[in-house]
Amino acid sequence: MVSEAPETSQELSEVLEDLRRHLLWQEEDGGRFLQVDARLAAELRAAGMARLRAQTANKAAPAVAAPPAAQPAPAARRETPVAKPVEAPVQARPAAGPLPGVVEGERPTLDEIRRELGDCQRCKLCSGRKNIVFGSGNPRAELVFVGEGPGAEEDAQGVPFVGAAGQLLTKMIEAMGYRRDDVYICNVVKCRPPGNRNPEPDEVEACEPFLRAQLRAVQPKVIVALGKFAAQTLLRDTTAITKMRGNWREYEGIKLMPTFHPAYLLRQPAEKKKAWEDLQQVMKFFGKQPGQRG
């Protein structure tokens, strides 16, 4: 500490610099009070605070830092790490993607897919069904018909297209030169929607992997999509069935023909002519004539 009062501005500046370094040292050492003798305090007051501030500012730039061992930046010491928000993991939909019991990339069997479906509880349709309606017909059929969902008769018997719409479909199949046992028939959803209402998006989503697995198992040459739900689900296309029908499309390398659902044709008999035109295109692909067997 200085023993006698400085007499010049230079000396005063040097004292102030010493005091500044002492202050920094006290802060780093955790001190809370500076011990300054009374004589030095009187000299500082006499010199005038304005002059002292100016001289201190001029000296601050070249000031010598405190010993490096105790010099972490004050901002760094006070900084509190901010925790980054953790995003919740995306929950995989239970029925999305490949089926657990089916090896991806390999051709499954219909029996394997049916075992994987089990006593399905994947959507709310399970609560009102009597039977799961999986599918029926030739497991190696060249032609597959995909409908919307089971009705009351189908739910009761566990077989697709056995009610009034099914009887019409059977006539359509026979008119094309096939027997029902020659083709494979299934639906987008495997359980009956209450009151034969339209399947809801979550219900379609739950059943769709099984439908796609069925088509991979059969590997037909042509799919006939009966109605908007079958066509829109397989093609990922929201176009109305009235605009899609009659135009060849493709599903995973398989030719697909959208046409009207037999239940719609029962309500609108005048549209049967258009549906027959669609089916005739399928017959032409297979080289068949109306009523021709084999």
Short mmCIF file of N, CA, C and O in Angstrom, two decimals, residues 65-118:
data_model
loop_
_atom_site.label_atom_id
_atom_site.label_comp_id
_atom_site.label_asym_id
_atom_site.label_seq_id
_atom_site.Cartn_x
_atom_site.Cartn_y
_atom_site.Cartn_z
N ALA A 65 -3.68 -7.90 -16.59
CA ALA A 65 -4.69 -8.79 -16.00
C ALA A 65 -4.17 -9.42 -14.74
O ALA A 65 -2.97 -9.51 -14.51
N ALA A 66 -5.08 -9.89 -13.91
CA ALA A 66 -4.72 -10.59 -12.69
C ALA A 66 -4.06 -11.92 -13.03
O ALA A 66 -4.12 -12.37 -14.17
N PRO A 67 -3.39 -12.56 -12.09
CA PRO A 67 -2.69 -13.83 -12.35
C PRO A 67 -3.59 -14.83 -13.06
O PRO A 67 -4.75 -14.99 -12.69
N PRO A 68 -3.08 -15.50 -14.14
CA PRO A 68 -3.93 -16.36 -14.96
C PRO A 68 -4.56 -17.51 -14.22
O PRO A 68 -5.58 -18.02 -14.62
N ALA A 69 -3.96 -17.96 -13.14
CA ALA A 69 -4.50 -19.12 -12.43
C ALA A 69 -5.88 -18.84 -11.88
O ALA A 69 -6.64 -19.75 -11.61
N ALA A 70 -6.20 -17.57 -11.69
CA ALA A 70 -7.50 -17.24 -11.10
C ALA A 70 -8.31 -16.37 -12.02
O ALA A 70 -9.00 -15.49 -11.58
N GLN A 71 -8.21 -16.60 -13.35
CA GLN A 71 -8.85 -15.69 -14.27
C GLN A 71 -9.91 -16.30 -15.19
O GLN A 71 -9.96 -15.96 -16.37
N PRO A 72 -10.78 -17.21 -14.76
CA PRO A 72 -11.89 -17.59 -15.64
C PRO A 72 -12.77 -16.39 -15.90
O PRO A 72 -12.95 -15.56 -15.01
N ALA A 73 -13.26 -16.25 -17.12
CA ALA A 73 -14.07 -15.08 -17.45
C ALA A 73 -15.29 -15.03 -16.57
O ALA A 73 -15.98 -16.02 -16.38
N PRO A 74 -15.58 -13.82 -16.00
CA PRO A 74 -16.75 -13.70 -15.12
C PRO A 74 -18.04 -14.17 -15.78
O PRO A 74 -18.85 -14.81 -15.17
N ALA A 75 -18.19 -13.86 -17.09
CA ALA A 75 -19.42 -14.28 -17.76
C ALA A 75 -19.55 -15.80 -17.79
O ALA A 75 -20.60 -16.35 -17.64
N ALA A 76 -18.40 -16.47 -17.98
CA ALA A 76 -18.43 -17.92 -18.00
C ALA A 76 -18.80 -18.50 -16.66
O ALA A 76 -19.47 -19.51 -16.56
N ARG A 77 -18.31 -17.82 -15.57
CA ARG A 77 -18.63 -18.33 -14.24
C ARG A 77 -20.11 -18.18 -13.91
O ARG A 77 -20.70 -18.99 -13.24
N ARG A 78 -20.73 -17.09 -14.45
CA ARG A 78 -22.12 -16.83 -14.11
C ARG A 78 -23.09 -17.55 -15.04
O ARG A 78 -24.26 -17.66 -14.75
N GLU A 79 -22.59 -18.03 -16.19
CA GLU A 79 -23.48 -18.63 -17.18
C GLU A 79 -24.09 -19.94 -16.67
O GLU A 79 -23.40 -20.80 -16.14
N THR A 80 -25.37 -20.04 -16.78
CA THR A 80 -26.08 -21.27 -16.39
C THR A 80 -26.47 -22.04 -17.63
O THR A 80 -27.17 -21.51 -18.49
N PRO A 81 -25.98 -23.27 -17.78
CA PRO A 81 -26.34 -24.04 -18.98
C PRO A 81 -27.85 -24.18 -19.12
O PRO A 81 -28.56 -24.44 -18.17
N VAL A 82 -28.33 -23.97 -20.33
CA VAL A 82 -29.76 -24.08 -20.61
C VAL A 82 -30.04 -25.47 -21.17
O VAL A 82 -29.47 -25.88 -22.17
N ALA A 83 -30.90 -26.19 -20.49
CA ALA A 83 -31.22 -27.55 -20.94
C ALA A 83 -32.03 -27.49 -22.22
O ALA A 83 -33.00 -26.76 -22.34
N LYS A 84 -31.60 -28.25 -23.22
CA LYS A 84 -32.35 -28.31 -24.47
C LYS A 84 -33.59 -29.18 -24.29
O LYS A 84 -33.54 -30.21 -23.64
N PRO A 85 -34.72 -28.74 -24.86
CA PRO A 85 -35.93 -29.56 -24.73
C PRO A 85 -35.73 -30.92 -25.39
O PRO A 85 -35.18 -31.02 -26.47
N VAL A 86 -36.21 -31.94 -24.72
CA VAL A 86 -36.09 -33.30 -25.23
C VAL A 86 -37.39 -33.66 -25.93
O VAL A 86 -38.47 -33.61 -25.33
N GLU A 87 -37.30 -33.97 -27.20
CA GLU A 87 -38.51 -34.32 -27.95
C GLU A 87 -38.95 -35.74 -27.60
O GLU A 87 -38.14 -36.64 -27.48
N ALA A 88 -40.24 -35.89 -27.43
CA ALA A 88 -40.78 -37.22 -27.15
C ALA A 88 -40.59 -38.10 -28.38
O ALA A 88 -40.74 -37.65 -29.50
N PRO A 89 -40.23 -39.36 -28.18
CA PRO A 89 -40.06 -40.25 -29.33
C PRO A 89 -41.36 -40.44 -30.07
O PRO A 89 -42.43 -40.46 -29.48
N VAL A 90 -41.25 -40.53 -31.37
CA VAL A 90 -42.44 -40.76 -32.18
C VAL A 90 -42.96 -42.17 -31.93
O VAL A 90 -42.21 -43.13 -31.99
N GLN A 91 -44.22 -42.26 -31.59
CA GLN A 91 -44.81 -43.56 -31.31
C GLN A 91 -45.21 -44.24 -32.62
O GLN A 91 -45.99 -43.70 -33.40
N ALA A 92 -44.66 -45.40 -32.86
CA ALA A 92 -44.99 -46.14 -34.07
C ALA A 92 -46.41 -46.66 -33.98
O ALA A 92 -46.87 -47.11 -32.94
N ARG A 93 -47.12 -46.55 -35.09
CA ARG A 93 -48.47 -47.09 -35.11
C ARG A 93 -48.40 -48.61 -35.09
O ARG A 93 -47.61 -49.21 -35.80
N PRO A 94 -49.24 -49.23 -34.28
CA PRO A 94 -49.13 -50.68 -34.10
C PRO A 94 -49.20 -51.48 -35.38
O PRO A 94 -48.52 -52.47 -35.52
N ALA A 95 -50.03 -51.06 -36.35
CA ALA A 95 -50.21 -51.88 -37.55
C ALA A 95 -49.46 -51.36 -38.75
O ALA A 95 -49.60 -51.86 -39.84
N ALA A 96 -48.65 -50.29 -38.58
CA ALA A 96 -47.95 -49.71 -39.71
C ALA A 96 -46.71 -50.52 -40.06
O ALA A 96 -46.13 -51.18 -39.21
N GLY A 97 -46.27 -50.42 -41.33
CA GLY A 97 -45.05 -51.08 -41.74
C GLY A 97 -45.22 -52.57 -41.92
O GLY A 97 -46.33 -53.10 -41.95
N PRO A 98 -44.09 -53.27 -42.07
CA PRO A 98 -44.16 -54.72 -42.29
C PRO A 98 -44.74 -55.44 -41.08
O PRO A 98 -44.58 -55.00 -39.94
N LEU A 99 -45.38 -56.56 -41.32
CA LEU A 99 -45.95 -57.33 -40.24
C LEU A 99 -44.85 -58.05 -39.48
O LEU A 99 -43.93 -58.62 -40.10
N PRO A 100 -44.90 -58.07 -38.14
CA PRO A 100 -43.84 -58.70 -37.36
C PRO A 100 -43.60 -60.17 -37.70
O PRO A 100 -42.48 -60.65 -37.67
N GLY A 101 -44.66 -60.89 -38.04
CA GLY A 101 -44.51 -62.32 -38.32
C GLY A 101 -44.19 -62.64 -39.76
O GLY A 101 -44.15 -63.80 -40.14
N VAL A 102 -43.96 -61.59 -40.57
CA VAL A 102 -43.67 -61.80 -41.99
C VAL A 102 -42.31 -61.19 -42.29
O VAL A 102 -42.07 -60.02 -41.98
N VAL A 103 -41.41 -61.96 -42.88
CA VAL A 103 -40.07 -61.47 -43.19
C VAL A 103 -40.15 -60.48 -44.35
O VAL A 103 -40.69 -60.79 -45.41
N GLU A 104 -39.60 -59.27 -44.13
CA GLU A 104 -39.65 -58.23 -45.15
C GLU A 104 -38.87 -58.68 -46.39
O GLU A 104 -37.76 -59.19 -46.31
N GLY A 105 -39.48 -58.47 -47.56
CA GLY A 105 -38.83 -58.83 -48.80
C GLY A 105 -39.11 -60.25 -49.26
O GLY A 105 -38.82 -60.60 -50.41
N GLU A 106 -39.63 -61.09 -48.38
CA GLU A 106 -39.94 -62.46 -48.77
C GLU A 106 -41.45 -62.59 -49.03
O GLU A 106 -42.25 -61.85 -48.47
N ARG A 107 -41.79 -63.56 -49.85
CA ARG A 107 -43.20 -63.79 -50.16
C ARG A 107 -43.83 -64.60 -49.03
O ARG A 107 -43.48 -65.75 -48.80
N PRO A 108 -44.75 -63.98 -48.28
CA PRO A 108 -45.38 -64.73 -47.18
C PRO A 108 -46.45 -65.66 -47.71
O PRO A 108 -46.82 -65.61 -48.89
N THR A 109 -46.95 -66.51 -46.86
CA THR A 109 -48.12 -67.31 -47.21
C THR A 109 -49.34 -66.69 -46.56
O THR A 109 -49.24 -65.96 -45.56
N LEU A 110 -50.51 -66.98 -47.11
CA LEU A 110 -51.74 -66.48 -46.52
C LEU A 110 -51.94 -67.02 -45.11
O LEU A 110 -52.48 -66.32 -44.23
N ASP A 111 -51.51 -68.25 -44.87
CA ASP A 111 -51.62 -68.81 -43.53
C ASP A 111 -50.78 -68.02 -42.53
O ASP A 111 -51.20 -67.79 -41.39
N GLU A 112 -49.58 -67.63 -42.93
CA GLU A 112 -48.72 -66.85 -42.04
C GLU A 112 -49.37 -65.51 -41.71
O GLU A 112 -49.35 -65.05 -40.57
N ILE A 113 -49.96 -64.88 -42.71
CA ILE A 113 -50.60 -63.58 -42.50
C ILE A 113 -51.82 -63.73 -41.60
O ILE A 113 -52.04 -62.90 -40.69
N ARG A 114 -52.58 -64.79 -41.80
CA ARG A 114 -53.77 -65.02 -40.96
C ARG A 114 -53.36 -65.27 -39.52
O ARG A 114 -54.03 -64.79 -38.58
N ARG A 115 -52.27 -66.01 -39.31
CA ARG A 115 -51.81 -66.24 -37.93
C ARG A 115 -51.36 -64.94 -37.30
O ARG A 115 -51.61 -64.69 -36.11
N GLU A 116 -50.71 -64.09 -38.07
CA GLU A 116 -50.26 -62.80 -37.54
C GLU A 116 -51.45 -61.91 -37.20
O GLU A 116 -51.43 -61.18 -36.22
N LEU A 117 -52.50 -61.98 -38.00
CA LEU A 117 -53.72 -61.20 -37.72
C LEU A 117 -54.35 -61.65 -36.41
O LEU A 117 -54.79 -60.82 -35.60
N GLY A 118 -54.35 -62.98 -36.17
CA GLY A 118 -54.85 -63.52 -34.90
C GLY A 118 -56.26 -63.10 -34.60
O GLY A 118 -57.09 -62.89 -35.48
#
